[in-house]
Coordinates of C-alpha atoms in Angstrom, one line a residue:
X534 CA 0.0 0.0 0.0
X535 CA 3.0 2.3 0.1
X536 CA 6.5 2.9 1.6
X537 CA 6.4 3.7 5.3
X538 CA 8.9 4.5 8.0
X539 CA 9.1 4.4 11.7
X540 CA 11.6 6.2 14.0
X541 CA 14.1 3.8 15.5
X542 CA 13.1 1.0 18.0
X543 CA 11.8 3.3 20.8
X544 CA 9.6 5.9 19.1
X545 CA 7.1 5.0 16.4
X546 CA 4.7 6.9 14.2
X547 CA 1.3 5.4 14.7
X548 CA 0.1 5.0 12.0
X549 CA 3.4 4.9 10.1
X550 CA 4.4 7.8 7.9
X551 CA 3.6 7.3 4.3
X552 CA 6.4 8.5 1.9
X553 CA 5.2 7.3 -1.5
X554 CA 1.7 6.0 -2.1
X555 CA 1.5 3.1 -4.5
X556 CA 0.0 2.2 -6.9
X557 CA -0.3 5.6 -8.5
X558 CA -0.9 7.1 -11.9
X559 CA -1.5 10.6 -13.3
X560 CA -4.4 12.2 -11.4
X561 CA -4.0 10.0 -8.3
X562 CA -4.6 11.6 -4.9
X563 CA -4.2 10.3 -1.4
X564 CA -4.1 11.7 2.1
X565 CA -2.3 10.3 5.1
X566 CA -1.9 11.2 8.8
X567 CA 0.8 9.9 11.0
X568 CA 1.5 10.7 14.7
X569 CA 4.4 10.3 17.1
X570 CA 3.7 10.5 20.8
X571 CA 6.5 10.7 23.5
X572 CA 5.5 10.6 27.2
X573 CA 8.2 11.7 29.7
X574 CA 8.6 13.6 33.0
X575 CA 10.4 16.8 33.9
X576 CA 10.9 17.8 37.6
X577 CA 8.2 15.3 38.5
X578 CA 5.6 16.7 36.0
X579 CA 4.2 14.5 33.3
X580 CA 4.9 15.9 29.8
X581 CA 3.6 14.6 26.5
X582 CA 5.0 15.7 23.1
X583 CA 3.1 14.9 19.9
X584 CA 4.3 15.3 16.3
X585 CA 1.5 15.0 13.8
X586 CA 2.1 15.0 10.0
X587 CA -0.8 15.4 7.6
X588 CA 0.3 14.6 4.0
X589 CA -1.6 15.3 0.9
X590 CA -0.2 13.5 -2.2
X591 CA -1.2 14.2 -5.8
X592 CA 0.3 13.0 -9.0
X593 CA 0.0 16.3 -11.0
X594 CA 2.4 15.7 -13.8
X595 CA 3.8 13.1 -16.2
X596 CA 6.3 13.1 -19.1
X597 CA 10.0 13.1 -19.7
X598 CA 12.4 14.4 -17.0
X599 CA 15.7 15.7 -18.5
X600 CA 18.6 15.7 -16.0
X601 CA 22.4 16.2 -16.5
X602 CA 22.6 12.4 -16.4
X603 CA 20.1 11.9 -19.3
X604 CA 16.5 11.7 -20.1
X605 CA 13.9 9.6 -18.2
X606 CA 10.6 9.0 -20.0
X607 CA 7.2 8.1 -18.5
X608 CA 8.1 9.8 -15.2
X609 CA 5.4 10.9 -12.7
X610 CA 5.6 14.0 -10.6
X611 CA 4.3 13.4 -7.1
X612 CA 3.4 16.5 -5.1
X613 CA 3.6 16.1 -1.4
X614 CA 2.2 18.9 0.9
X615 CA 3.0 18.1 4.5
X616 CA 1.4 20.0 7.4
X617 CA 3.2 19.3 10.7
X618 CA 1.9 20.1 14.2
X619 CA 4.1 19.9 17.3
X620 CA 2.2 20.1 20.6
X621 CA 3.4 19.9 24.2
X622 CA 1.0 18.9 26.9
X623 CA 1.2 18.8 30.7
X624 CA -1.1 17.2 33.2
X625 CA -3.6 19.4 35.0
X626 CA -6.2 17.9 37.3
X627 CA -5.5 14.4 35.8
X628 CA -5.9 15.5 32.2
X629 CA -3.3 16.4 29.5
X630 CA -3.7 20.1 28.6
X631 CA -1.9 21.6 25.6
X632 CA 0.6 24.3 26.7
X633 CA 2.3 25.0 23.4
X634 CA 1.5 24.2 19.7
X635 CA 3.3 25.1 16.5
X636 CA 2.5 24.3 12.9
X637 CA 4.5 24.4 9.7
X638 CA 4.0 23.4 6.1
X639 CA 6.4 22.1 3.4
X640 CA 5.9 21.1 -0.2
X641 CA 8.1 18.7 -2.1
X642 CA 8.0 17.2 -5.6
X643 CA 9.3 13.7 -6.2
X644 CA 9.9 12.5 -9.7
X645 CA 9.2 8.7 -9.9
X646 CA 9.6 6.1 -12.6
X647 CA 6.5 3.8 -12.1
X648 CA 6.8 0.1 -12.4
X649 CA 6.8 -3.1 -10.2
X650 CA 9.3 -1.3 -7.9
X651 CA 8.8 2.5 -8.3
X652 CA 12.2 4.3 -8.7
X653 CA 12.8 7.7 -7.2
X654 CA 14.7 9.7 -9.7
X655 CA 14.8 13.2 -8.3
X656 CA 13.4 15.4 -5.5
X657 CA 12.7 19.1 -5.4
X658 CA 11.9 20.8 -2.1
X659 CA 10.0 24.0 -2.2
X660 CA 8.5 26.7 0.0
X661 CA 5.3 26.1 1.9
X662 CA 3.1 26.9 -1.1
X663 CA 5.2 24.9 -3.6
X664 CA 6.0 28.0 -5.7
X665 CA 9.7 28.5 -5.2
X666 CA 12.3 25.7 -5.2
X667 CA 14.6 25.7 -2.1
X668 CA 16.8 22.7 -3.0
X669 CA 16.8 19.5 -4.8
X670 CA 18.7 16.3 -5.6
X671 CA 18.8 13.5 -8.2
X672 CA 20.4 10.1 -8.5
X673 CA 23.3 9.7 -10.8
X674 CA 21.7 6.7 -12.4
X675 CA 18.4 4.9 -12.5
X676 CA 17.9 1.3 -11.7
X677 CA 15.5 -1.6 -11.8
X678 CA 14.9 -2.9 -8.3
X679 CA 18.4 -1.9 -7.0
X680 CA 18.7 1.2 -4.9
X681 CA 21.5 3.6 -5.7
X682 CA 22.9 5.8 -2.9
X683 CA 25.0 8.2 -4.9
X684 CA 23.4 11.7 -5.1
X685 CA 24.5 15.1 -6.3
X686 CA 23.2 18.5 -5.2
X687 CA 21.8 20.7 -7.9
X688 CA 20.0 24.0 -8.5
X689 CA 16.5 24.1 -9.9
X690 CA 15.4 27.1 -12.1
X691 CA 13.4 29.1 -13.1
X692 CA 11.3 29.3 -10.0
X693 CA 8.4 29.4 -10.4
X694 CA 8.5 27.4 -13.6
X695 CA 6.2 27.7 -16.6
X696 CA 6.8 24.8 -19.0
X697 CA 10.3 23.6 -18.2
X698 CA 12.5 23.1 -15.1
X699 CA 16.2 23.3 -15.5
X700 CA 18.7 21.5 -13.3
X701 CA 22.4 22.5 -12.9
X702 CA 25.2 21.4 -10.6
X703 CA 28.5 23.0 -9.6
X704 CA 29.8 19.6 -8.6
X705 CA 31.8 17.6 -11.1
X706 CA 30.5 14.2 -12.2
X707 CA 33.2 11.6 -12.5
X708 CA 32.7 8.2 -14.0
X709 CA 30.4 6.7 -16.6
X710 CA 26.9 8.0 -16.6

């Protein structure tokens, strides 16, 4: 049903955080909520920290992705808007009462080659509204069912983009691509 993660062996998202919803195709949408709860004490007082992530996924683009390493056809663009809430609670009269809450939003775009094992080709992180790229990365090669760990940093422009997105890197690329 998708790729999920948990945080170590002590703290777990419940339900697990969804990173890439599969199966997917152009026009697919999916929402997911994950939550991490940590209970502790401080100076004899019970404290609860919660971290909640609401993800809204949509496959809003498809086509050919051109990178410095070559062209990738039949690529899907997965837009992920994540709204995160961090809340701190303390116990008052036997009940957890919130004493602090913050919220933040981030948007990222993942370029994925669909198949029996979807392959992540590139990621572009953007501002909270998804209008201006903040950073990005791409893999030096694509694969079939074999993960590749080598990555290079690159710049994405123009931002915002109209019809095309350009990728450039100041890092040299050694070896066969």
